[in-house]
Amino acid sequence: MIHDTSKNMAKKAKRSPQESAHTPKPIPYIGLTQTCAQIRAEFRPMWLSSHQIHLECMATYVKAFFPVRVPNVVSFESDALGPASLRVWIRKHDHEIDYPQDATQLFKFKAQLPDCVVTWHSLAYERYQQDLNRIINYNSTVWRKSLSGRSMISQVRLGFQETVVMKVVVKERHSEPWTKNGFHKVIASEFDSFKERFGWDREAVDARVVVDFSVDYS
């Protein structure tokens, strides 16, 4: 609009320190939403590198940003859904709960995109990070197949005690009799053989990491 006379522009009022502290911070890289696909693809690794996802939020995060079935109305490049890295944040709350947390979607995500490097971060519990990084980035074709498609595994849960505990919930038709009966004495050779069916040989798991199994009867 063109005016016949100049209009006085009002000066922006200065915010007090208290108001500035409560002012929402700008979303990083929000301007990329208005750019072309090529520019977004070039900056995407930088954008993803700033993500730190809490373990309990991982299922919804993967579902939102990395859908298994991409809508037909959306066009992606062949590698558009394959990030170079993903960071998972462990909080004090994750350590204090009595039951292992569901990390199934994270493991399935890693199986779907094996080239993605997943790293764990925690200020309070740094002793877990090395073991968790080894577990999630374990490169085994058998393990990835166990998690992909109509897999043998229903859930993978992680608990944090004196060591990292990985509980693998196996579908009933793929289980063994000793996995169903809590009073059955487990023979070490049977247990090791069962782990190898999922790609976890004796050399794969550190002594500090506990791998356990349970059965899904649904």
JSON list of C-alpha atoms in Angstrom, two decimals:
[
{"chain": "A", "resi": 1, "resn": "MET", "atom": "CA", "xyz": [0.00, 0.00, 0.00]},
{"chain": "A", "resi": 2, "resn": "ILE", "atom": "CA", "xyz": [1.32, 3.50, -0.94]},
{"chain": "A", "resi": 3, "resn": "HIS", "atom": "CA", "xyz": [0.52, 6.44, 1.34]},
{"chain": "A", "resi": 4, "resn": "ASP", "atom": "CA", "xyz": [0.47, 10.11, 0.34]},
{"chain": "A", "resi": 5, "resn": "THR", "atom": "CA", "xyz": [2.36, 11.10, 3.45]},
{"chain": "A", "resi": 6, "resn": "SER", "atom": "CA", "xyz": [5.07, 9.35, 5.38]},
{"chain": "A", "resi": 7, "resn": "LYS", "atom": "CA", "xyz": [3.97, 7.41, 8.41]},
{"chain": "A", "resi": 8, "resn": "ASN", "atom": "CA", "xyz": [5.82, 7.37, 11.69]},
{"chain": "A", "resi": 9, "resn": "MET", "atom": "CA", "xyz": [7.11, 3.92, 12.56]},
{"chain": "A", "resi": 10, "resn": "ALA", "atom": "CA", "xyz": [6.65, 3.07, 16.21]},
{"chain": "A", "resi": 11, "resn": "LYS", "atom": "CA", "xyz": [9.78, 2.05, 18.01]},
{"chain": "A", "resi": 12, "resn": "LYS", "atom": "CA", "xyz": [9.83, -1.41, 19.49]},
{"chain": "A", "resi": 13, "resn": "ALA", "atom": "CA", "xyz": [9.47, -1.40, 23.24]},
{"chain": "A", "resi": 14, "resn": "LYS", "atom": "CA", "xyz": [12.45, -2.77, 25.10]},
{"chain": "A", "resi": 15, "resn": "ARG", "atom": "CA", "xyz": [11.78, -5.88, 27.12]},
{"chain": "A", "resi": 16, "resn": "SER", "atom": "CA", "xyz": [12.83, -6.14, 30.72]},
{"chain": "A", "resi": 17, "resn": "PRO", "atom": "CA", "xyz": [15.30, -8.90, 31.71]},
{"chain": "A", "resi": 18, "resn": "GLN", "atom": "CA", "xyz": [12.41, -10.79, 33.32]},
{"chain": "A", "resi": 19, "resn": "GLU", "atom": "CA", "xyz": [10.35, -10.65, 30.11]},
{"chain": "A", "resi": 20, "resn": "SER", "atom": "CA", "xyz": [13.33, -11.63, 27.97]},
{"chain": "A", "resi": 21, "resn": "ALA", "atom": "CA", "xyz": [13.94, -14.70, 30.12]},
{"chain": "A", "resi": 22, "resn": "HIS", "atom": "CA", "xyz": [10.42, -15.98, 29.36]},
{"chain": "A", "resi": 23, "resn": "THR", "atom": "CA", "xyz": [10.45, -15.08, 25.66]},
{"chain": "A", "resi": 24, "resn": "PRO", "atom": "CA", "xyz": [10.32, -18.26, 23.55]},
{"chain": "A", "resi": 25, "resn": "LYS", "atom": "CA", "xyz": [13.61, -18.93, 21.81]},
{"chain": "A", "resi": 26, "resn": "PRO", "atom": "CA", "xyz": [13.53, -19.20, 18.02]},
{"chain": "A", "resi": 27, "resn": "ILE", "atom": "CA", "xyz": [13.38, -22.73, 16.65]},
{"chain": "A", "resi": 28, "resn": "PRO", "atom": "CA", "xyz": [16.75, -23.65, 15.10]},
{"chain": "A", "resi": 29, "resn": "TYR", "atom": "CA", "xyz": [16.72, -23.89, 11.31]},
{"chain": "A", "resi": 30, "resn": "ILE", "atom": "CA", "xyz": [13.02, -22.99, 11.11]},
{"chain": "A", "resi": 31, "resn": "GLY", "atom": "CA", "xyz": [13.79, -21.02, 7.96]},
{"chain": "A", "resi": 32, "resn": "LEU", "atom": "CA", "xyz": [14.65, -24.27, 6.17]},
{"chain": "A", "resi": 33, "resn": "THR", "atom": "CA", "xyz": [10.94, -25.10, 6.03]},
{"chain": "A", "resi": 34, "resn": "GLN", "atom": "CA", "xyz": [10.59, -22.40, 3.36]},
{"chain": "A", "resi": 35, "resn": "THR", "atom": "CA", "xyz": [13.48, -23.55, 1.18]},
{"chain": "A", "resi": 36, "resn": "CYS", "atom": "CA", "xyz": [13.77, -26.02, -1.66]},
{"chain": "A", "resi": 37, "resn": "ALA", "atom": "CA", "xyz": [14.33, -29.75, -1.13]},
{"chain": "A", "resi": 38, "resn": "GLN", "atom": "CA", "xyz": [18.00, -29.58, -2.13]},
{"chain": "A", "resi": 39, "resn": "ILE", "atom": "CA", "xyz": [18.89, -26.99, 0.53]},
{"chain": "A", "resi": 40, "resn": "ARG", "atom": "CA", "xyz": [16.89, -28.88, 3.17]},
{"chain": "A", "resi": 41, "resn": "ALA", "atom": "CA", "xyz": [18.72, -32.10, 2.28]},
{"chain": "A", "resi": 42, "resn": "GLU", "atom": "CA", "xyz": [22.11, -30.38, 2.62]},
{"chain": "A", "resi": 43, "resn": "PHE", "atom": "CA", "xyz": [21.33, -28.90, 6.04]},
{"chain": "A", "resi": 44, "resn": "ARG", "atom": "CA", "xyz": [19.40, -31.89, 7.40]},
{"chain": "A", "resi": 45, "resn": "PRO", "atom": "CA", "xyz": [22.42, -33.63, 9.02]},
{"chain": "A", "resi": 46, "resn": "MET", "atom": "CA", "xyz": [23.27, -30.40, 10.85]},
{"chain": "A", "resi": 47, "resn": "TRP", "atom": "CA", "xyz": [19.69, -30.07, 12.04]},
{"chain": "A", "resi": 48, "resn": "LEU", "atom": "CA", "xyz": [19.51, -33.67, 13.23]},
{"chain": "A", "resi": 49, "resn": "SER", "atom": "CA", "xyz": [22.84, -33.36, 15.03]},
{"chain": "A", "resi": 50, "resn": "SER", "atom": "CA", "xyz": [21.19, -30.96, 17.48]},
{"chain": "A", "resi": 51, "resn": "HIS", "atom": "CA", "xyz": [18.50, -33.48, 18.44]},
{"chain": "A", "resi": 52, "resn": "GLN", "atom": "CA", "xyz": [18.69, -35.13, 21.85]},
{"chain": "A", "resi": 53, "resn": "ILE", "atom": "CA", "xyz": [15.70, -37.41, 22.28]},
{"chain": "A", "resi": 54, "resn": "HIS", "atom": "CA", "xyz": [14.71, -38.80, 25.67]},
{"chain": "A", "resi": 55, "resn": "LEU", "atom": "CA", "xyz": [14.46, -42.58, 25.71]},
{"chain": "A", "resi": 56, "resn": "GLU", "atom": "CA", "xyz": [10.79, -42.52, 26.76]},
{"chain": "A", "resi": 57, "resn": "CYS", "atom": "CA", "xyz": [9.97, -40.22, 23.80]},
{"chain": "A", "resi": 58, "resn": "MET", "atom": "CA", "xyz": [11.82, -42.29, 21.20]},
{"chain": "A", "resi": 59, "resn": "ALA", "atom": "CA", "xyz": [8.80, -44.29, 19.98]},
{"chain": "A", "resi": 60, "resn": "THR", "atom": "CA", "xyz": [6.75, -41.20, 19.12]},
{"chain": "A", "resi": 61, "resn": "TYR", "atom": "CA", "xyz": [9.81, -39.42, 17.67]},
{"chain": "A", "resi": 62, "resn": "VAL", "atom": "CA", "xyz": [10.60, -42.28, 15.27]},
{"chain": "A", "resi": 63, "resn": "LYS", "atom": "CA", "xyz": [6.94, -42.62, 14.31]},
{"chain": "A", "resi": 64, "resn": "ALA", "atom": "CA", "xyz": [6.69, -38.90, 13.48]},
{"chain": "A", "resi": 65, "resn": "PHE", "atom": "CA", "xyz": [9.97, -38.31, 11.67]},
{"chain": "A", "resi": 66, "resn": "PHE", "atom": "CA", "xyz": [10.82, -41.73, 10.22]},
{"chain": "A", "resi": 67, "resn": "PRO", "atom": "CA", "xyz": [7.54, -43.40, 9.20]},
{"chain": "A", "resi": 68, "resn": "VAL", "atom": "CA", "xyz": [7.71, -46.96, 7.94]},
{"chain": "A", "resi": 69, "resn": "ARG", "atom": "CA", "xyz": [5.25, -46.11, 5.18]},
{"chain": "A", "resi": 70, "resn": "VAL", "atom": "CA", "xyz": [5.78, -42.70, 3.61]},
{"chain": "A", "resi": 71, "resn": "PRO", "atom": "CA", "xyz": [2.50, -41.03, 2.48]},
{"chain": "A", "resi": 72, "resn": "ASN", "atom": "CA", "xyz": [2.05, -41.01, -1.29]},
{"chain": "A", "resi": 73, "resn": "VAL", "atom": "CA", "xyz": [1.43, -37.27, -1.31]},
{"chain": "A", "resi": 74, "resn": "VAL", "atom": "CA", "xyz": [4.92, -36.63, 0.07]},
{"chain": "A", "resi": 75, "resn": "SER", "atom": "CA", "xyz": [8.00, -36.86, -2.11]},
{"chain": "A", "resi": 76, "resn": "PHE", "atom": "CA", "xyz": [11.33, -37.81, -0.56]},
{"chain": "A", "resi": 77, "resn": "GLU", "atom": "CA", "xyz": [14.74, -38.40, -2.02]},
{"chain": "A", "resi": 78, "resn": "SER", "atom": "CA", "xyz": [16.02, -41.97, -1.73]},
{"chain": "A", "resi": 79, "resn": "ASP", "atom": "CA", "xyz": [18.18, -41.12, 1.29]},
{"chain": "A", "resi": 80, "resn": "ALA", "atom": "CA", "xyz": [15.97, -38.44, 2.81]},
{"chain": "A", "resi": 81, "resn": "LEU", "atom": "CA", "xyz": [14.95, -40.60, 5.76]},
{"chain": "A", "resi": 82, "resn": "GLY", "atom": "CA", "xyz": [18.44, -41.78, 6.58]},
{"chain": "A", "resi": 83, "resn": "PRO", "atom": "CA", "xyz": [20.16, -39.53, 9.14]},
{"chain": "A", "resi": 84, "resn": "ALA", "atom": "CA", "xyz": [23.87, -39.78, 9.75]},
{"chain": "A", "resi": 85, "resn": "SER", "atom": "CA", "xyz": [23.47, -39.78, 13.54]},
{"chain": "A", "resi": 86, "resn": "LEU", "atom": "CA", "xyz": [20.92, -39.76, 16.33]},
{"chain": "A", "resi": 87, "resn": "ARG", "atom": "CA", "xyz": [21.46, -38.94, 20.00]},
{"chain": "A", "resi": 88, "resn": "VAL", "atom": "CA", "xyz": [19.47, -40.52, 22.81]},
{"chain": "A", "resi": 89, "resn": "TRP", "atom": "CA", "xyz": [19.36, -38.82, 26.19]},
{"chain": "A", "resi": 90, "resn": "ILE", "atom": "CA", "xyz": [19.24, -40.79, 29.46]},
{"chain": "A", "resi": 91, "resn": "ARG", "atom": "CA", "xyz": [17.78, -38.92, 32.40]},
{"chain": "A", "resi": 92, "resn": "LYS", "atom": "CA", "xyz": [17.72, -39.62, 36.11]},
{"chain": "A", "resi": 93, "resn": "HIS", "atom": "CA", "xyz": [14.10, -40.72, 35.76]},
{"chain": "A", "resi": 94, "resn": "ASP", "atom": "CA", "xyz": [15.16, -43.57, 33.43]},
{"chain": "A", "resi": 95, "resn": "HIS", "atom": "CA", "xyz": [17.40, -44.97, 36.14]},
{"chain": "A", "resi": 96, "resn": "GLU", "atom": "CA", "xyz": [14.95, -44.68, 39.00]},
{"chain": "A", "resi": 97, "resn": "ILE", "atom": "CA", "xyz": [12.00, -46.60, 37.56]},
{"chain": "A", "resi": 98, "resn": "ASP", "atom": "CA", "xyz": [11.62, -50.22, 38.66]},
{"chain": "A", "resi": 99, "resn": "TYR", "atom": "CA", "xyz": [10.81, -51.74, 35.26]},
{"chain": "A", "resi": 100, "resn": "PRO", "atom": "CA", "xyz": [12.87, -51.76, 32.03]},
{"chain": "A", "resi": 101, "resn": "GLN", "atom": "CA", "xyz": [11.90, -49.10, 29.50]},
{"chain": "A", "resi": 102, "resn": "ASP", "atom": "CA", "xyz": [10.58, -50.00, 26.08]},
{"chain": "A", "resi": 103, "resn": "ALA", "atom": "CA", "xyz": [13.27, -49.29, 23.47]},
{"chain": "A", "resi": 104, "resn": "THR", "atom": "CA", "xyz": [11.77, -51.42, 20.70]},
{"chain": "A", "resi": 105, "resn": "GLN", "atom": "CA", "xyz": [11.27, -48.60, 18.20]},
{"chain": "A", "resi": 106, "resn": "LEU", "atom": "CA", "xyz": [14.85, -47.45, 18.64]},
{"chain": "A", "resi": 107, "resn": "PHE", "atom": "CA", "xyz": [16.23, -50.91, 17.90]},
{"chain": "A", "resi": 108, "resn": "LYS", "atom": "CA", "xyz": [13.87, -51.36, 14.93]},
{"chain": "A", "resi": 109, "resn": "PHE", "atom": "CA", "xyz": [14.91, -47.93, 13.66]},
{"chain": "A", "resi": 110, "resn": "LYS", "atom": "CA", "xyz": [18.56, -48.97, 13.83]},
{"chain": "A", "resi": 111, "resn": "ALA", "atom": "CA", "xyz": [17.77, -52.23, 12.03]},
{"chain": "A", "resi": 112, "resn": "GLN", "atom": "CA", "xyz": [15.96, -50.28, 9.29]},
{"chain": "A", "resi": 113, "resn": "LEU", "atom": "CA", "xyz": [18.81, -47.75, 8.93]},
{"chain": "A", "resi": 114, "resn": "PRO", "atom": "CA", "xyz": [22.00, -49.63, 9.90]},
{"chain": "A", "resi": 115, "resn": "ASP", "atom": "CA", "xyz": [24.28, -46.82, 8.65]},
{"chain": "A", "resi": 116, "resn": "CYS", "atom": "CA", "xyz": [22.84, -44.40, 11.21]},
{"chain": "A", "resi": 117, "resn": "VAL", "atom": "CA", "xyz": [25.14, -44.00, 14.22]},
{"chain": "A", "resi": 118, "resn": "VAL", "atom": "CA", "xyz": [23.16, -43.86, 17.46]},
{"chain": "A", "resi": 119, "resn": "THR", "atom": "CA", "xyz": [24.93, -42.41, 20.49]},
{"chain": "A", "resi": 120, "resn": "TRP", "atom": "CA", "xyz": [23.75, -42.26, 24.09]},
{"chain": "A", "resi": 121, "resn": "HIS", "atom": "CA", "xyz": [24.31, -39.26, 26.33]},
{"chain": "A", "resi": 122, "resn": "SER", "atom": "CA", "xyz": [23.89, -38.80, 30.06]},
{"chain": "A", "resi": 123, "resn": "LEU", "atom": "CA", "xyz": [25.38, -36.36, 32.53]},
{"chain": "A", "resi": 124, "resn": "ALA", "atom": "CA", "xyz": [24.41, -38.37, 35.59]},
{"chain": "A", "resi": 125, "resn": "TYR", "atom": "CA", "xyz": [25.12, -41.91, 34.39]},
{"chain": "A", "resi": 126, "resn": "GLU", "atom": "CA", "xyz": [28.13, -41.83, 32.10]},
{"chain": "A", "resi": 127, "resn": "ARG", "atom": "CA", "xyz": [29.07, -45.39, 33.08]},
{"chain": "A", "resi": 128, "resn": "TYR", "atom": "CA", "xyz": [26.21, -46.73, 30.94]},
{"chain": "A", "resi": 129, "resn": "GLN", "atom": "CA", "xyz": [27.10, -44.92, 27.73]},
{"chain": "A", "resi": 130, "resn": "GLN", "atom": "CA", "xyz": [29.84, -47.20, 26.43]},
{"chain": "A", "resi": 131, "resn": "ASP", "atom": "CA", "xyz": [27.77, -50.35, 26.95]},
{"chain": "A", "resi": 132, "resn": "LEU", "atom": "CA", "xyz": [24.64, -48.81, 25.41]},
{"chain": "A", "resi": 133, "resn": "ASN", "atom": "CA", "xyz": [26.55, -47.55, 22.38]},
{"chain": "A", "resi": 134, "resn": "ARG", "atom": "CA", "xyz": [27.93, -51.03, 21.86]},
{"chain": "A", "resi": 135, "resn": "ILE", "atom": "CA", "xyz": [24.49, -52.65, 22.09]},
{"chain": "A", "resi": 136, "resn": "ILE", "atom": "CA", "xyz": [22.58, -50.29, 19.80]},
{"chain": "A", "resi": 137, "resn": "ASN", "atom": "CA", "xyz": [25.32, -50.17, 17.15]},
{"chain": "A", "resi": 138, "resn": "TYR", "atom": "CA", "xyz": [25.95, -53.91, 17.24]},
{"chain": "A", "resi": 139, "resn": "ASN", "atom": "CA", "xyz": [26.41, -54.87, 13.60]},
{"chain": "A", "resi": 140, "resn": "SER", "atom": "CA", "xyz": [24.84, -58.29, 13.12]},
{"chain": "A", "resi": 141, "resn": "THR", "atom": "CA", "xyz": [22.75, -59.28, 10.11]},
{"chain": "A", "resi": 142, "resn": "VAL", "atom": "CA", "xyz": [20.97, -61.95, 12.17]},
{"chain": "A", "resi": 143, "resn": "TRP", "atom": "CA", "xyz": [20.06, -59.46, 14.90]},
{"chain": "A", "resi": 144, "resn": "ARG", "atom": "CA", "xyz": [18.74, -56.92, 12.37]},
{"chain": "A", "resi": 145, "resn": "LYS", "atom": "CA", "xyz": [16.61, -59.57, 10.65]},
{"chain": "A", "resi": 146, "resn": "SER", "atom": "CA", "xyz": [15.22, -60.59, 14.05]},
{"chain": "A", "resi": 147, "resn": "LEU", "atom": "CA", "xyz": [13.94, -57.03, 14.46]},
{"chain": "A", "resi": 148, "resn": "SER", "atom": "CA", "xyz": [12.75, -56.35, 10.90]},
{"chain": "A", "resi": 149, "resn": "GLY", "atom": "CA", "xyz": [9.38, -57.06, 9.31]},
{"chain": "A", "resi": 150, "resn": "ARG", "atom": "CA", "xyz": [7.37, -59.82, 10.98]},
{"chain": "A", "resi": 151, "resn": "SER", "atom": "CA", "xyz": [10.13, -60.41, 13.44]},
{"chain": "A", "resi": 152, "resn": "MET", "atom": "CA", "xyz": [10.59, -62.99, 16.16]},
{"chain": "A", "resi": 153, "resn": "ILE", "atom": "CA", "xyz": [10.85, -60.21, 18.73]},
{"chain": "A", "resi": 154, "resn": "SER", "atom": "CA", "xyz": [7.94, -58.30, 20.25]},
{"chain": "A", "resi": 155, "resn": "GLN", "atom": "CA", "xyz": [9.88, -55.90, 22.43]},
{"chain": "A", "resi": 156, "resn": "VAL", "atom": "CA", "xyz": [13.36, -54.89, 23.49]},
{"chain": "A", "resi": 157, "resn": "ARG", "atom": "CA", "xyz": [13.51, -53.28, 26.93]},
{"chain": "A", "resi": 158, "resn": "LEU", "atom": "CA", "xyz": [16.42, -51.57, 28.66]},
{"chain": "A", "resi": 159, "resn": "GLY", "atom": "CA", "xyz": [16.93, -51.36, 32.39]},
{"chain": "A", "resi": 160, "resn": "PHE", "atom": "CA", "xyz": [19.61, -49.55, 34.36]},
{"chain": "A", "resi": 161, "resn": "GLN", "atom": "CA", "xyz": [20.80, -51.18, 37.55]},
{"chain": "A", "resi": 162, "resn": "GLU", "atom": "CA", "xyz": [24.41, -51.82, 38.50]},
{"chain": "A", "resi": 163, "resn": "THR", "atom": "CA", "xyz": [24.80, -52.76, 34.84]},
{"chain": "A", "resi": 164, "resn": "VAL", "atom": "CA", "xyz": [22.76, -52.34, 31.66]},
{"chain": "A", "resi": 165, "resn": "VAL", "atom": "CA", "xyz": [20.02, -54.97, 31.36]},
{"chain": "A", "resi": 166, "resn": "MET", "atom": "CA", "xyz": [18.61, -55.74, 27.90]},
{"chain": "A", "resi": 167, "resn": "LYS", "atom": "CA", "xyz": [15.43, -57.80, 28.08]},
{"chain": "A", "resi": 168, "resn": "VAL", "atom": "CA", "xyz": [14.38, -59.33, 24.75]},
{"chain": "A", "resi": 169, "resn": "VAL", "atom": "CA", "xyz": [10.69, -60.30, 24.61]},
{"chain": "A", "resi": 170, "resn": "VAL", "atom": "CA", "xyz": [10.30, -63.19, 22.14]},
{"chain": "A", "resi": 171, "resn": "LYS", "atom": "CA", "xyz": [7.07, -64.28, 20.49]},
{"chain": "A", "resi": 172, "resn": "GLU", "atom": "CA", "xyz": [5.83, -67.57, 21.92]},
{"chain": "A", "resi": 173, "resn": "ARG", "atom": "CA", "xyz": [6.24, -69.60, 18.73]},
{"chain": "A", "resi": 174, "resn": "HIS", "atom": "CA", "xyz": [9.95, -68.72, 18.66]},
{"chain": "A", "resi": 175, "resn": "SER", "atom": "CA", "xyz": [10.59, -69.37, 22.35]},
{"chain": "A", "resi": 176, "resn": "GLU", "atom": "CA", "xyz": [12.03, -72.38, 24.14]},
{"chain": "A", "resi": 177, "resn": "PRO", "atom": "CA", "xyz": [10.38, -74.37, 26.97]},
{"chain": "A", "resi": 178, "resn": "TRP", "atom": "CA", "xyz": [12.86, -73.07, 29.53]},
{"chain": "A", "resi": 179, "resn": "THR", "atom": "CA", "xyz": [11.95, -69.46, 28.67]},
{"chain": "A", "resi": 180, "resn": "LYS", "atom": "CA", "xyz": [8.31, -70.08, 29.65]},
{"chain": "A", "resi": 181, "resn": "ASN", "atom": "CA", "xyz": [8.88, -71.72, 33.02]},
{"chain": "A", "resi": 182, "resn": "GLY", "atom": "CA", "xyz": [10.38, -69.46, 35.62]},
{"chain": "A", "resi": 183, "resn": "PHE", "atom": "CA", "xyz": [11.22, -72.46, 37.81]},
{"chain": "A", "resi": 184, "resn": "HIS", "atom": "CA", "xyz": [13.09, -74.31, 35.07]},
{"chain": "A", "resi": 185, "resn": "LYS", "atom": "CA", "xyz": [16.83, -74.50, 35.65]},
{"chain": "A", "resi": 186, "resn": "VAL", "atom": "CA", "xyz": [18.54, -72.83, 32.74]},
{"chain": "A", "resi": 187, "resn": "ILE", "atom": "CA", "xyz": [21.59, -74.59, 31.36]},
{"chain": "A", "resi": 188, "resn": "ALA", "atom": "CA", "xyz": [24.30, -72.16, 30.27]},
{"chain": "A", "resi": 189, "resn": "SER", "atom": "CA", "xyz": [24.84, -73.90, 26.94]},
{"chain": "A", "resi": 190, "resn": "GLU", "atom": "CA", "xyz": [21.11, -73.70, 26.12]},
{"chain": "A", "resi": 191, "resn": "PHE", "atom": "CA", "xyz": [21.03, -70.03, 27.02]},
{"chain": "A", "resi": 192, "resn": "ASP", "atom": "CA", "xyz": [24.10, -69.23, 24.89]},
{"chain": "A", "resi": 193, "resn": "SER", "atom": "CA", "xyz": [22.67, -71.20, 21.97]},
{"chain": "A", "resi": 194, "resn": "PHE", "atom": "CA", "xyz": [19.39, -69.30, 22.22]},
{"chain": "A", "resi": 195, "resn": "LYS", "atom": "CA", "xyz": [21.21, -65.95, 22.21]},
{"chain": "A", "resi": 196, "resn": "GLU", "atom": "CA", "xyz": [23.12, -66.98, 19.09]},
{"chain": "A", "resi": 197, "resn": "ARG", "atom": "CA", "xyz": [19.80, -67.52, 17.28]},
{"chain": "A", "resi": 198, "resn": "PHE", "atom": "CA", "xyz": [19.36, -63.75, 17.53]},
{"chain": "A", "resi": 199, "resn": "GLY", "atom": "CA", "xyz": [22.92, -62.93, 16.54]},
{"chain": "A", "resi": 200, "resn": "TRP", "atom": "CA", "xyz": [24.35, -62.46, 20.03]},
{"chain": "A", "resi": 201, "resn": "ASP", "atom": "CA", "xyz": [27.38, -64.71, 20.36]},
{"chain": "A", "resi": 202, "resn": "ARG", "atom": "CA", "xyz": [29.59, -64.93, 23.42]},
{"chain": "A", "resi": 203, "resn": "GLU", "atom": "CA", "xyz": [32.00, -62.29, 22.13]},
{"chain": "A", "resi": 204, "resn": "ALA", "atom": "CA", "xyz": [29.26, -59.77, 21.32]},
{"chain": "A", "resi": 205, "resn": "VAL", "atom": "CA", "xyz": [28.12, -58.88, 24.83]},
{"chain": "A", "resi": 206, "resn": "ASP", "atom": "CA", "xyz": [30.34, -57.35, 27.45]},
{"chain": "A", "resi": 207, "resn": "ALA", "atom": "CA", "xyz": [30.35, -58.99, 30.87]},
{"chain": "A", "resi": 208, "resn": "ARG", "atom": "CA", "xyz": [28.82, -55.82, 32.32]},
{"chain": "A", "resi": 209, "resn": "VAL", "atom": "CA", "xyz": [25.74, -56.12, 30.07]},
{"chain": "A", "resi": 210, "resn": "VAL", "atom": "CA", "xyz": [23.00, -58.56, 31.09]},
{"chain": "A", "resi": 211, "resn": "VAL", "atom": "CA", "xyz": [20.93, -60.07, 28.26]},
{"chain": "A", "resi": 212, "resn": "ASP", "atom": "CA", "xyz": [17.71, -61.73, 29.38]},
{"chain": "A", "resi": 213, "resn": "PHE", "atom": "CA", "xyz": [14.66, -63.20, 27.64]},
{"chain": "A", "resi": 214, "resn": "SER", "atom": "CA", "xyz": [10.94, -63.36, 28.30]},
{"chain": "A", "resi": 215, "resn": "VAL", "atom": "CA", "xyz": [7.95, -64.60, 26.29]},
{"chain": "A", "resi": 216, "resn": "ASP", "atom": "CA", "xyz": [5.09, -62.75, 24.60]},
{"chain": "A", "resi": 217, "resn": "TYR", "atom": "CA", "xyz": [1.96, -64.92, 24.90]},
{"chain": "A", "resi": 218, "resn": "SER", "atom": "CA", "xyz": [-0.39, -62.55, 23.06]}
]
